[in-house]
Short mmCIF file of C-alpha atoms in Angstrom, two decimals:
data_model
loop_
_atom_site.label_atom_id
_atom_site.label_comp_id
_atom_site.label_asym_id
_atom_site.label_seq_id
_atom_site.Cartn_x
_atom_site.Cartn_y
_atom_site.Cartn_z
CA MET A 20 114.10 109.59 157.92
CA SER A 21 112.37 110.28 153.76
CA THR A 22 109.25 112.63 153.97
CA VAL A 23 107.23 113.21 151.03
CA GLN A 24 107.03 116.77 149.12
CA ILE A 25 103.91 117.27 147.51
CA VAL A 26 105.09 120.18 144.97
CA GLU A 27 103.38 123.00 144.35
CA HIS A 28 104.35 125.04 140.97
CA ASP A 29 102.85 128.81 141.20
CA ARG A 30 105.87 130.40 141.22
CA GLU A 31 106.25 133.14 137.86
CA ARG A 32 107.66 132.05 134.10
CA PRO A 33 111.04 133.64 133.88
CA PRO A 34 110.62 135.80 130.84
CA ALA A 35 111.49 134.11 127.42
CA ILE A 36 115.58 134.05 126.25
CA ARG A 37 116.39 136.37 123.83
CA ALA A 38 119.52 136.17 122.50
CA VAL A 39 120.89 137.52 120.12
CA PRO A 40 121.77 135.33 116.70
CA VAL A 41 124.58 133.84 114.96
CA ARG A 42 125.90 135.12 112.17
CA ARG A 43 126.22 132.81 109.10
CA PRO A 44 128.55 134.41 106.92
CA GLY A 45 129.10 131.66 104.78
CA ARG A 46 125.67 130.77 103.94
CA TRP A 47 125.06 134.62 102.69
CA ILE A 48 128.40 133.61 100.42
CA ALA A 49 126.78 130.86 99.06
CA THR A 50 123.32 132.15 98.30
CA GLY A 51 124.90 135.05 96.67
CA LEU A 52 126.50 132.71 94.33
CA ALA A 53 124.05 130.65 93.32
CA VAL A 54 121.58 133.22 93.03
CA ALA A 55 124.07 135.10 89.90
CA VAL A 56 124.73 131.86 88.50
CA VAL A 57 120.47 130.94 87.96
CA ALA A 58 121.20 134.43 86.93
CA VAL A 59 123.11 133.98 84.21
CA ILE A 60 121.90 130.73 83.51
CA VAL A 61 118.02 132.72 82.73
CA TYR A 62 119.35 135.23 81.39
CA SER A 63 121.32 133.73 78.35
CA VAL A 64 117.98 131.21 78.01
CA VAL A 65 116.45 134.06 77.36
CA THR A 66 118.36 136.28 75.39
CA ASN A 67 119.84 133.34 73.69
CA PRO A 68 118.24 134.09 70.05
CA ALA A 69 119.21 131.12 68.71
CA PHE A 70 116.38 129.13 71.40
CA GLN A 71 113.76 131.59 68.56
CA TRP A 72 111.86 131.30 71.66
CA ASP A 73 109.26 132.47 68.38
CA VAL A 74 109.26 128.57 66.37
CA VAL A 75 108.72 127.23 69.65
CA GLY A 76 105.81 129.15 70.05
CA ARG A 77 104.36 128.11 66.71
CA TYR A 78 105.18 124.48 66.56
CA PHE A 79 103.66 124.02 70.18
CA THR A 80 100.11 123.38 69.44
CA ALA A 81 101.03 122.51 66.08
CA GLU A 82 98.80 119.46 64.86
CA ALA A 83 101.86 117.12 64.28
CA VAL A 84 102.79 117.51 67.41
CA LEU A 85 99.29 117.20 69.18
CA ASN A 86 99.09 113.80 67.22
CA GLY A 87 101.95 112.67 68.72
CA LEU A 88 101.62 113.49 72.26
CA VAL A 89 98.80 111.86 72.16
CA ASN A 90 99.83 109.18 71.07
CA THR A 91 102.52 108.81 73.87
CA LEU A 92 99.83 109.92 76.17
CA TRP A 93 97.64 106.48 75.67
CA LEU A 94 100.75 104.47 75.47
CA THR A 95 102.34 105.37 79.11
CA ALA A 96 98.47 105.05 80.62
CA VAL A 97 98.83 101.35 78.79
CA ALA A 98 101.67 100.86 80.12
CA LEU A 99 100.60 101.29 83.33
CA VAL A 100 97.51 99.22 84.08
CA GLY A 101 98.72 96.88 81.39
CA GLY A 102 102.36 96.77 83.74
CA PHE A 103 100.47 97.36 87.16
CA LEU A 104 98.21 94.52 86.43
CA LEU A 105 100.55 92.12 85.36
CA GLY A 106 102.51 93.11 87.75
CA THR A 107 100.24 93.33 90.57
CA LEU A 108 99.37 89.07 89.31
CA LEU A 109 103.56 88.11 89.40
CA ALA A 110 103.21 89.59 92.91
CA VAL A 111 101.05 87.86 94.50
CA MET A 112 102.41 84.81 92.48
CA ARG A 113 105.71 84.63 93.78
CA LEU A 114 104.27 85.19 97.07
CA SER A 115 102.24 82.08 97.23
CA GLY A 116 102.38 78.35 98.20
CA SER A 117 103.68 78.14 95.04
CA PRO A 118 107.04 77.18 94.21
CA VAL A 119 106.97 76.88 90.56
CA LEU A 120 104.37 79.58 90.21
CA ALA A 121 106.84 81.67 93.06
CA MET A 122 109.65 80.56 90.43
CA ILE A 123 108.25 82.08 87.36
CA SER A 124 107.35 84.85 88.29
CA ARG A 125 110.99 85.07 89.69
CA LEU A 126 112.55 84.05 85.88
CA TYR A 127 109.50 86.53 84.95
CA VAL A 128 110.44 89.37 86.32
CA TRP A 129 114.62 88.27 86.37
CA PHE A 130 114.85 88.74 82.81
CA PHE A 131 113.13 91.30 81.99
CA ARG A 132 114.79 93.81 84.27
CA SER A 133 118.11 92.73 82.84
CA THR A 134 117.43 93.70 79.73
CA PRO A 135 117.90 97.59 78.48
CA LEU A 136 113.58 98.30 77.15
CA MET A 137 115.83 99.31 73.58
CA VAL A 138 116.61 96.01 73.14
CA GLN A 139 113.02 94.29 73.92
CA LEU A 140 111.38 96.62 71.60
CA LEU A 141 112.98 96.05 69.05
CA PHE A 142 112.75 92.70 70.00
CA TRP A 143 109.80 92.87 69.33
CA TYR A 144 109.20 94.71 66.55
CA ASN A 145 111.68 91.59 64.29
CA ILE A 146 109.63 89.58 66.05
CA SER A 147 107.92 88.70 62.36
CA LEU A 148 111.60 86.98 61.66
CA LEU A 149 111.33 83.92 64.71
CA TYR A 150 107.70 83.67 64.62
CA PRO A 151 106.60 84.20 60.40
CA ARG A 152 103.54 83.35 60.80
CA LEU A 153 101.34 83.48 64.16
CA PHE A 154 98.11 81.98 65.34
CA GLY A 155 97.40 81.49 60.84
CA PHE A 156 98.14 85.55 60.39
CA ASP A 157 101.05 87.33 58.88
CA THR A 158 103.45 87.92 62.09
CA ARG A 159 104.48 92.21 60.48
CA ASN A 160 100.46 92.21 60.37
CA LEU A 161 99.74 91.56 63.30
CA ILE A 162 102.59 93.27 64.90
CA SER A 163 102.95 96.92 64.28
CA GLY A 164 105.51 98.82 65.35
CA LEU A 165 103.28 100.49 67.89
CA MET A 166 101.60 97.14 68.54
CA ALA A 167 105.90 96.01 69.33
CA ALA A 168 105.82 98.94 71.68
CA VAL A 169 102.99 98.26 73.69
CA ILE A 170 104.10 94.95 74.06
CA GLY A 171 107.72 95.61 74.99
CA LEU A 172 105.97 98.59 77.16
CA VAL A 173 103.44 96.70 78.88
CA LEU A 174 105.92 93.63 79.51
CA TYR A 175 108.22 95.44 81.71
CA GLU A 176 106.83 97.74 82.67
CA ALA A 177 104.75 94.73 84.32
CA ALA A 178 108.63 93.66 85.50
CA GLN A 179 109.52 96.82 87.77
CA ALA A 180 105.49 97.03 88.59
CA ALA A 181 105.97 93.22 90.54
CA GLU A 182 108.62 93.95 92.34
CA ILE A 183 107.30 97.74 94.23
CA VAL A 184 104.29 95.29 94.86
CA ARG A 185 105.75 93.38 96.71
CA ALA A 186 107.25 95.48 98.01
CA GLY A 187 103.87 96.84 99.22
CA ILE A 188 102.94 93.37 99.94
CA LEU A 189 104.69 92.78 102.12
CA SER A 190 105.18 95.63 104.57
CA VAL A 191 101.64 95.14 105.99
CA ASP A 192 102.26 93.90 108.60
CA PRO A 193 101.42 89.43 108.67
CA GLY A 194 99.18 90.21 112.23
CA GLN A 195 96.20 91.92 109.16
CA ARG A 196 96.22 88.68 108.05
CA GLU A 197 95.68 86.59 110.82
CA ALA A 198 92.75 88.34 112.40
CA ALA A 199 90.84 88.51 109.07
CA ASN A 200 91.63 84.69 108.16
CA ALA A 201 90.23 84.52 111.92
CA LEU A 202 87.21 85.91 110.91
CA GLY A 203 86.27 83.71 108.87
CA LEU A 204 86.97 86.29 106.16
CA SER A 205 87.91 84.29 102.03
CA ARG A 206 91.95 84.81 100.72
CA THR A 207 90.14 86.70 97.59
CA ARG A 208 88.79 88.90 100.59
CA VAL A 209 91.49 89.13 102.61
CA ILE A 210 94.02 90.87 100.20
CA TRP A 211 91.99 92.83 97.78
CA ARG A 212 89.91 94.58 101.13
CA ILE A 213 92.03 93.19 103.68
CA VAL A 214 96.09 93.17 102.45
CA LEU A 215 95.96 95.57 99.51
CA PRO A 216 94.29 98.48 100.43
CA GLN A 217 97.09 99.09 103.13
CA ALA A 218 99.83 98.15 100.72
CA MET A 219 98.76 100.74 98.46
CA ARG A 220 100.06 103.34 100.76
CA ALA A 221 103.47 102.10 100.30
CA ILE A 222 102.74 101.19 96.46
CA VAL A 223 101.62 104.45 95.10
CA PRO A 224 104.95 106.31 95.72
CA PRO A 225 107.16 104.42 94.15
CA MET A 226 104.75 103.85 91.66
CA GLY A 227 103.75 107.36 90.58
CA ASN A 228 108.19 107.53 90.56
CA GLN A 229 107.55 105.21 88.32
CA THR A 230 104.59 106.07 86.35
CA ILE A 231 107.09 109.69 85.54
CA GLY A 232 109.76 107.60 83.83
CA LEU A 233 108.33 105.88 81.41
CA LEU A 234 106.07 108.75 80.34
CA LYS A 235 109.65 109.96 79.42
CA GLY A 236 110.76 106.11 78.98
CA THR A 237 107.82 106.07 75.76
CA ALA A 238 109.94 108.11 73.71
CA ILE A 239 112.42 104.97 72.94
CA VAL A 240 109.97 103.58 70.47
CA SER A 241 110.24 106.58 68.22
CA THR A 242 113.01 103.93 67.45
CA ILE A 243 110.61 101.62 65.74
CA ALA A 244 108.96 104.96 64.64
CA VAL A 245 105.91 105.15 66.47
CA HIS A 246 104.21 108.04 66.31
CA ASP A 247 104.87 109.26 69.42
CA LEU A 248 105.71 112.82 70.74
CA LEU A 249 109.24 112.51 69.79
CA PHE A 250 108.40 111.38 66.24
CA ALA A 251 106.43 113.36 65.68
CA VAL A 252 108.98 117.03 66.42
CA GLN A 253 111.54 114.74 64.47
CA LEU A 254 109.55 114.23 61.48
CA ILE A 255 109.22 118.34 62.20
CA TYR A 256 113.01 119.53 61.94
CA ASN A 257 113.74 116.97 59.01
CA GLN A 258 112.42 118.87 56.87
CA ASN A 259 112.65 122.38 58.72
CA TYR A 260 115.86 122.14 60.37
CA GLN A 261 114.84 123.80 63.51
CA ILE A 262 116.08 121.48 65.96
CA VAL A 263 116.18 123.29 68.74
CA PRO A 264 113.07 125.13 69.21
CA LEU A 265 111.24 121.68 67.93
CA LEU A 266 113.06 120.12 70.32
CA LEU A 267 112.45 122.75 72.99
CA VAL A 268 108.86 121.88 72.21
CA ALA A 269 108.99 118.30 73.31
CA THR A 270 111.26 119.24 76.31
CA LEU A 271 107.96 121.68 77.16
CA TRP A 272 105.34 118.81 76.76
CA TYR A 273 107.10 116.54 78.86
CA MET A 274 107.77 118.83 81.73
CA ILE A 275 104.33 119.58 81.63
CA LEU A 276 102.71 116.40 81.36
CA THR A 277 104.46 114.93 84.08
CA THR A 278 104.47 118.28 86.97
CA LEU A 279 100.47 116.71 85.55
CA LEU A 280 101.33 113.78 86.58
CA GLY A 281 102.21 114.63 90.19
CA ILE A 282 98.49 115.48 90.83
CA PRO A 283 97.12 112.45 90.55
CA GLN A 284 99.74 110.37 92.94
CA TYR A 285 99.21 113.62 95.59
CA TYR A 286 95.13 112.18 95.90
CA LEU A 287 95.56 108.68 95.54
CA GLU A 288 98.45 108.69 98.50
CA ARG A 289 95.12 111.16 100.49
CA HIS A 290 93.13 108.00 100.00
CA TYR A 291 95.29 105.58 101.11
CA ALA A 292 96.27 106.95 104.32
CA LYS A 293 92.97 107.05 105.70
CA GLY A 294 93.10 105.98 109.33
CA THR A 295 96.80 106.85 109.99
CA ASP A 296 98.61 109.47 112.66
CA GLY A 297 97.41 112.81 112.47
CA GLU A 298 94.87 114.73 110.20
CA MET A 299 95.42 115.51 106.83
CA PRO A 300 96.82 118.80 105.06
CA PRO A 301 93.56 120.47 103.03
CA THR A 302 93.82 119.89 99.57
CA PRO A 303 93.97 123.35 97.38
CA ALA A 304 90.38 122.81 96.53
CA GLN A 305 89.51 123.07 100.77
CA ARG A 306 92.17 125.00 101.51
CA LEU A 307 90.12 127.09 98.51
CA ARG A 308 86.64 126.52 100.01
CA ARG A 309 87.41 127.92 103.80
CA ARG A 310 89.37 130.82 102.30
CA PHE A 311 86.04 132.15 100.11
CA ALA A 312 84.01 130.68 103.46
CA GLY A 313 86.24 132.70 106.06
CA GLY A 314 85.95 135.85 103.56
CA ALA A 315 81.82 135.88 103.47
CA ARG A 316 81.77 136.12 106.90
CA MET B 26 75.51 78.99 121.67
CA THR B 27 79.00 77.88 123.37
CA ALA B 28 80.72 74.93 123.25
CA GLY B 29 83.32 72.90 124.25
CA VAL B 30 87.08 72.79 123.86
CA SER B 31 89.11 68.96 123.25
CA VAL B 32 92.73 69.34 122.51
CA ARG B 33 94.03 65.63 122.88
CA ASP B 34 97.63 64.64 122.24
CA VAL B 35 99.09 67.35 120.33
CA HIS B 36 102.23 67.97 118.90
CA LYS B 37 104.03 70.76 116.96
CA SER B 38 106.94 72.22 115.86
CA PHE B 39 108.33 74.84 113.98
CA GLY B 40 111.24 72.88 111.89
CA PRO B 41 113.63 71.26 113.78
CA VAL B 42 112.24 72.99 117.53
CA PRO B 43 109.55 71.08 119.01
CA VAL B 44 106.84 73.59 120.63
CA LEU B 45 103.93 71.41 122.02
CA ASN B 46 104.83 68.33 123.08
CA GLY B 47 101.72 66.38 123.37
CA VAL B 48 99.52 68.00 124.84
CA ASP B 49 95.91 67.59 126.13
CA LEU B 50 93.34 70.15 127.52
CA ASP B 51 89.13 70.56 128.22
CA VAL B 52 87.56 73.14 127.92
CA THR B 53 83.80 73.09 129.41
CA PRO B 54 80.93 74.80 127.63
CA GLY B 55 80.11 77.88 129.01
CA SER B 56 83.60 77.87 130.78
CA VAL B 57 87.03 80.43 131.52
CA THR B 58 90.39 78.45 130.36
CA CYS B 59 93.48 80.37 131.83
CA LEU B 60 96.71 79.28 129.99
CA ILE B 61 99.77 80.42 132.53
CA GLY B 62 103.28 79.82 131.86
CA PRO B 63 106.83 81.27 131.76
CA SER B 64 107.23 82.55 127.86
CA GLY B 65 108.53 79.71 124.86
CA SER B 66 106.31 77.81 126.44
CA GLY B 67 103.69 77.45 123.33
CA LYS B 68 100.98 79.15 125.46
CA SER B 69 100.17 80.89 121.73
CA THR B 70 100.95 78.13 119.62
CA LEU B 71 98.87 75.98 121.55
CA LEU B 72 95.58 78.88 121.41
CA ARG B 73 97.20 79.20 117.31
CA CYS B 74 95.87 75.40 116.77
CA VAL B 75 92.74 75.54 117.97
CA ASN B 76 91.48 78.00 115.07
CA HIS B 77 94.24 76.54 112.18
CA LEU B 78 96.06 79.75 112.73
CA GLU B 79 99.25 76.92 113.05
CA LYS B 80 99.09 73.23 111.69
CA ILE B 81 99.38 70.41 114.46
CA ASP B 82 101.46 67.48 113.27
CA ALA B 83 99.86 64.86 115.80
CA GLY B 84 96.70 65.01 117.64
CA GLU B 85 93.09 66.38 117.60
CA ILE B 86 91.92 68.96 118.33
CA LEU B 87 87.83 69.58 118.69
CA VAL B 88 85.29 72.48 118.68
CA ASP B 89 81.98 71.77 119.88
CA GLY B 90 82.55 68.09 119.39
CA GLU B 91 83.61 69.41 115.32
CA LEU B 92 87.31 68.49 114.42
CA VAL B 93 89.54 72.03 113.28
CA GLY B 94 91.39 71.30 110.33
CA TYR B 95 90.51 67.77 108.50
CA ARG B 96 87.51 65.56 108.11
CA GLN B 97 87.62 62.43 109.21
CA VAL B 98 86.30 59.44 107.05
CA GLY B 99 86.46 55.67 108.20
CA ASP B 100 90.15 56.38 109.31
CA ARG B 101 91.71 58.33 106.97
CA LEU B 102 91.84 61.78 107.15
CA TYR B 103 91.16 64.91 104.79
CA GLU B 104 93.26 68.62 104.82
CA LEU B 105 89.63 71.18 104.51
CA SER B 106 89.60 73.74 102.45
CA ALA B 107 90.53 77.46 102.83
CA LYS B 108 86.55 77.88 102.41
CA ALA B 109 85.02 75.07 105.59
CA ILE B 110 88.47 76.46 107.47
CA ALA B 111 87.20 79.89 107.40
CA ARG B 112 83.59 78.57 108.36
CA GLN B 113 85.11 77.29 110.91
CA ARG B 114 87.02 79.78 112.43
CA ALA B 115 84.00 81.78 111.35
CA SER B 116 82.85 80.53 114.60
CA ILE B 117 85.94 80.50 116.74
CA GLY B 118 86.58 84.66 117.77
CA MET B 119 90.25 85.36 118.65
CA VAL B 120 91.41 88.39 120.47
CA PHE B 121 95.10 89.29 119.43
CA GLN B 122 97.71 91.17 121.74
CA ASN B 123 98.63 93.35 119.56
CA PHE B 124 94.44 93.81 118.33
CA ASN B 125 95.01 93.56 114.23
CA LEU B 126 92.38 96.00 113.45
CA PHE B 127 91.74 97.45 109.98
CA PRO B 128 93.85 100.04 110.20
CA HIS B 129 92.19 101.63 107.06
CA MET B 130 88.71 101.14 108.22
CA THR B 131 86.59 102.92 110.83
CA VAL B 132 85.11 100.82 113.60
CA LEU B 133 81.57 100.21 112.52
CA GLU B 134 83.49 99.22 109.54
CA ASN B 135 86.40 96.84 111.35
CA ILE B 136 83.10 95.27 113.48
CA VAL B 137 80.82 95.15 110.15
CA GLU B 138 83.31 92.79 108.03
CA ALA B 139 82.99 89.38 108.64
CA PRO B 140 79.63 89.74 109.89
CA VAL B 141 78.78 91.00 105.98
CA HIS B 142 81.57 89.31 104.05
CA ALA B 143 81.38 85.58 105.58
CA LEU B 144 78.56 85.41 106.84
CA ARG B 145 76.51 86.68 104.77
CA MET B 146 74.94 89.02 106.69
CA SER B 147 72.66 91.85 105.72
CA ARG B 148 74.42 95.35 105.75
CA VAL B 149 71.66 96.56 107.54
CA GLN B 150 71.57 94.21 109.88
CA ALA B 151 74.78 94.27 110.50
CA VAL B 152 75.21 97.68 111.23
CA ALA B 153 72.86 96.61 114.16
CA ALA B 154 74.33 94.19 115.72
CA ALA B 155 77.54 95.99 115.48
CA ARG B 156 76.22 98.84 117.40
CA ALA B 157 74.70 96.80 119.84
CA ARG B 158 78.05 95.31 120.62
CA LEU B 159 79.94 98.13 120.28
CA ALA B 160 77.69 99.14 123.28
CA GLN B 161 78.29 96.18 124.95
CA VAL B 162 82.08 96.88 125.66
CA GLY B 163 81.34 100.61 126.10
CA LEU B 164 82.00 102.07 123.46
CA ALA B 165 78.71 102.63 121.51
CA GLU B 166 79.83 106.31 121.02
CA ARG B 167 83.18 106.08 118.89
CA GLU B 168 81.82 103.74 115.50
CA SER B 169 82.85 106.71 113.02
CA ALA B 170 86.34 106.79 114.64
CA TYR B 171 89.98 104.96 113.25
CA PRO B 172 91.39 102.58 115.29
CA ARG B 173 94.52 104.78 115.39
CA GLN B 174 92.32 107.67 117.13
CA LEU B 175 92.02 105.38 119.98
CA SER B 176 93.77 104.50 123.03
CA GLY B 177 95.61 100.87 123.29
CA GLY B 178 92.41 99.29 125.57
CA GLN B 179 89.89 100.89 123.15
CA GLN B 180 91.72 99.10 120.88
CA GLN B 181 91.81 95.36 122.29
CA ARG B 182 87.75 96.08 122.83
CA VAL B 183 87.60 97.48 119.30
CA ALA B 184 89.13 94.08 118.88
CA ILE B 185 86.48 92.01 121.50
CA ALA B 186 83.98 93.29 119.45
CA ARG B 187 84.63 92.48 116.62
CA ALA B 188 85.38 89.13 116.98
CA LEU B 189 81.15 89.12 119.23
CA ALA B 190 79.88 90.36 116.36
CA MET B 191 80.76 86.74 114.08
CA ARG B 192 78.20 85.77 117.57
CA PRO B 193 81.06 82.78 118.23
CA LYS B 194 80.54 79.78 119.86
CA VAL B 195 84.09 80.05 121.75
CA MET B 196 86.21 83.17 122.50
CA LEU B 197 90.35 83.21 122.33
CA PHE B 198 92.09 85.30 123.93
CA ASP B 199 95.88 85.46 123.19
CA GLU B 200 97.75 87.55 126.45
CA PRO B 201 94.98 89.96 124.95
CA THR B 202 95.69 92.99 127.29
CA SER B 203 99.77 92.41 127.80
CA ALA B 204 100.09 96.08 125.07
CA LEU B 205 98.65 97.93 126.68
CA ASP B 206 99.50 100.68 129.58
CA PRO B 207 99.13 99.91 132.99
CA GLU B 208 96.14 101.34 134.00
CA LEU B 209 94.10 100.57 130.50
CA VAL B 210 94.24 96.59 131.59
CA GLY B 211 91.43 97.39 134.29
CA GLU B 212 88.91 98.06 130.81
CA VAL B 213 89.58 95.69 128.79
CA LEU B 214 89.30 93.33 132.09
CA VAL B 215 86.34 94.74 132.59
CA VAL B 216 84.79 93.48 129.49
CA MET B 217 85.87 90.30 129.47
CA ARG B 218 84.78 89.35 132.94
CA ASP B 219 81.96 90.09 132.34
CA LEU B 220 81.90 87.87 128.95
CA ALA B 221 82.55 85.65 131.10
CA ARG B 222 79.62 85.85 133.43
CA ASP B 223 78.18 85.36 130.34
CA GLY B 224 78.69 82.38 129.72
CA MET B 225 81.50 82.67 126.22
CA THR B 226 83.66 79.46 126.33
CA MET B 227 86.81 81.20 126.58
CA ILE B 228 90.76 79.59 127.19
CA VAL B 229 93.12 82.74 127.41
CA VAL B 230 96.75 82.95 127.11
CA THR B 231 97.37 85.76 130.05
CA HIS B 232 99.86 86.98 132.99
CA GLU B 233 97.53 88.67 135.04
CA MET B 234 96.89 86.80 138.19
CA GLY B 235 94.55 89.07 139.78
CA PHE B 236 92.27 88.17 136.12
CA ALA B 237 92.89 83.88 136.24
CA ARG B 238 91.98 83.76 140.07
CA GLU B 239 88.85 85.97 139.57
CA VAL B 240 87.03 84.61 136.34
CA ALA B 241 89.20 81.37 135.83
CA ASP B 242 86.92 77.95 136.27
CA GLN B 243 90.61 76.39 135.57
CA VAL B 244 93.67 77.57 135.15
CA ALA B 245 96.67 75.24 133.79
CA PHE B 246 100.16 75.87 133.46
CA MET B 247 101.90 74.44 130.59
CA TYR B 248 105.79 74.07 130.42
CA ASP B 249 107.72 73.04 127.83
CA GLY B 250 105.17 72.33 124.89
CA ALA B 251 102.71 70.26 128.11
CA ILE B 252 99.92 71.24 130.17
CA ILE B 253 101.67 70.12 133.44
CA GLU B 254 99.22 71.36 135.90
CA ALA B 255 95.55 72.21 135.79
CA GLY B 256 92.75 72.68 138.06
CA PRO B 257 90.85 74.64 139.72
CA PRO B 258 92.35 78.68 140.24
CA ALA B 259 93.02 78.12 143.96
CA GLU B 260 94.73 75.43 143.79
CA VAL B 261 97.23 75.71 141.05
CA LEU B 262 98.14 79.21 141.92
CA ASN B 263 98.04 78.45 145.73
CA HIS B 264 98.48 75.04 146.38
CA PRO B 265 100.50 74.59 143.34
CA ARG B 266 101.33 70.90 143.27
CA HIS B 267 104.44 70.90 139.84
CA PRO B 268 107.44 72.40 141.73
CA ARG B 269 108.09 73.70 138.30
CA THR B 270 104.40 75.57 138.80
CA ALA B 271 105.59 76.37 142.67
CA GLU B 272 108.90 78.15 140.49
CA PHE B 273 107.13 80.43 138.52
CA MET B 274 104.09 81.48 140.97
CA MET B 275 107.20 82.55 143.81
CA LYS B 276 108.68 84.67 140.53
CA VAL B 277 105.19 85.97 138.89
CA LEU B 278 103.51 86.30 142.73
#
């Protein structure tokens, strides 16, 4: 006895709901407290003369500080690039068909992750005690403090990067590799053109995090007398005893650098997000251009 | 241009689990074979063996009279190098259930990639050929879209165009419409039907009985790792001889 009904939607839309919002007194109290705490801290930082902001200003762009800054920057860059390349190699070894290569890669990562960076740096710094001569040269001439820092940072970073890259490669759908193989693409082409570009989406965010950690971590090389940013300010305050203002100089520079590091990461993430869901938000540059184009109209 | 496929007494197991237990199948050049059967019967595995995505344990597979994955000298078998296998695969097109388009490349880049880098075709030539293939599957105007901006049916048609751009001698289809919404199945089947009419050798793993009945020259029913009945669609689908086939047809029709 059932009959088919055609449903027509010609009714008028009911009025939109207009209700009194719930009161949230707890939220207001918490907000007030938080603002008060922040205000007290800011007030003390600005008014406490012991911070000596004028001294900070004087040394902020001092030549010794800037030289240390440059050293910190290129140490970070070398460790990042070298570590990423070696780490990628280690990840590929780990995922290769050869159980021996995979085991070597695992041992490497295990070894370099299970000891503190500080201890590793001291080891490289004192390597001449183990091997007095290397390749026919006096090891002490070959491995300076700076060289020990470079070697130590690259090898340590590689172990971290290897795990990040491996996770990235594993995050790529195995069907991608199959489809590429089925098309007759060569193994290297499959890795470089199909798998790695997709893996980069999962690699860039933790690698950015890792880079910020690395930049700050380079401060540790000051313990083996490498002239980095921290070492530079230490040299100065050892002479003039202005410890706090000079530490503030280093602190501000580290903050500026880590903030700036977020910019290339943002663009890298956009680059590797090609073809993923939805429209990408405009970059700041695009937003500016659009605003001016709009204003001109 | 097109070639035949013969599968002789092929065995394959995944660890201790046997998946193919002596499969025999002959596909004549220019014909369409539909592989049907319950899930887990080894249809997809058999298809993946034909282009050596899976290694077989015993027996042999020939495409265009050439042994797949190995080279025979006297009565000794030599495993082919990765390069030689890639060359063999270049002439065997494959279409997957989940399309497997490269999401970071546009439709055109997806199609051009293999002709340029596996066949060493010039880019200009490859782009022209890719556009022709896109027109063939009815997607000429979507060449600069990314795969995720397309519907499932459109993605699968691009995947077919990508495989065709390699000028394959044989096309393998692994449940090409199983991941599609029902209303999108038809547009993919139309493309496949045209391809069959143009004389492409095709092996199609499918649950689309209508397609098998209409397009296939041969329907092979797989059960428990073997082909237990094969013949013209009217025979196998309408008058199955083997009780297992009859039982399966009862369930799907």
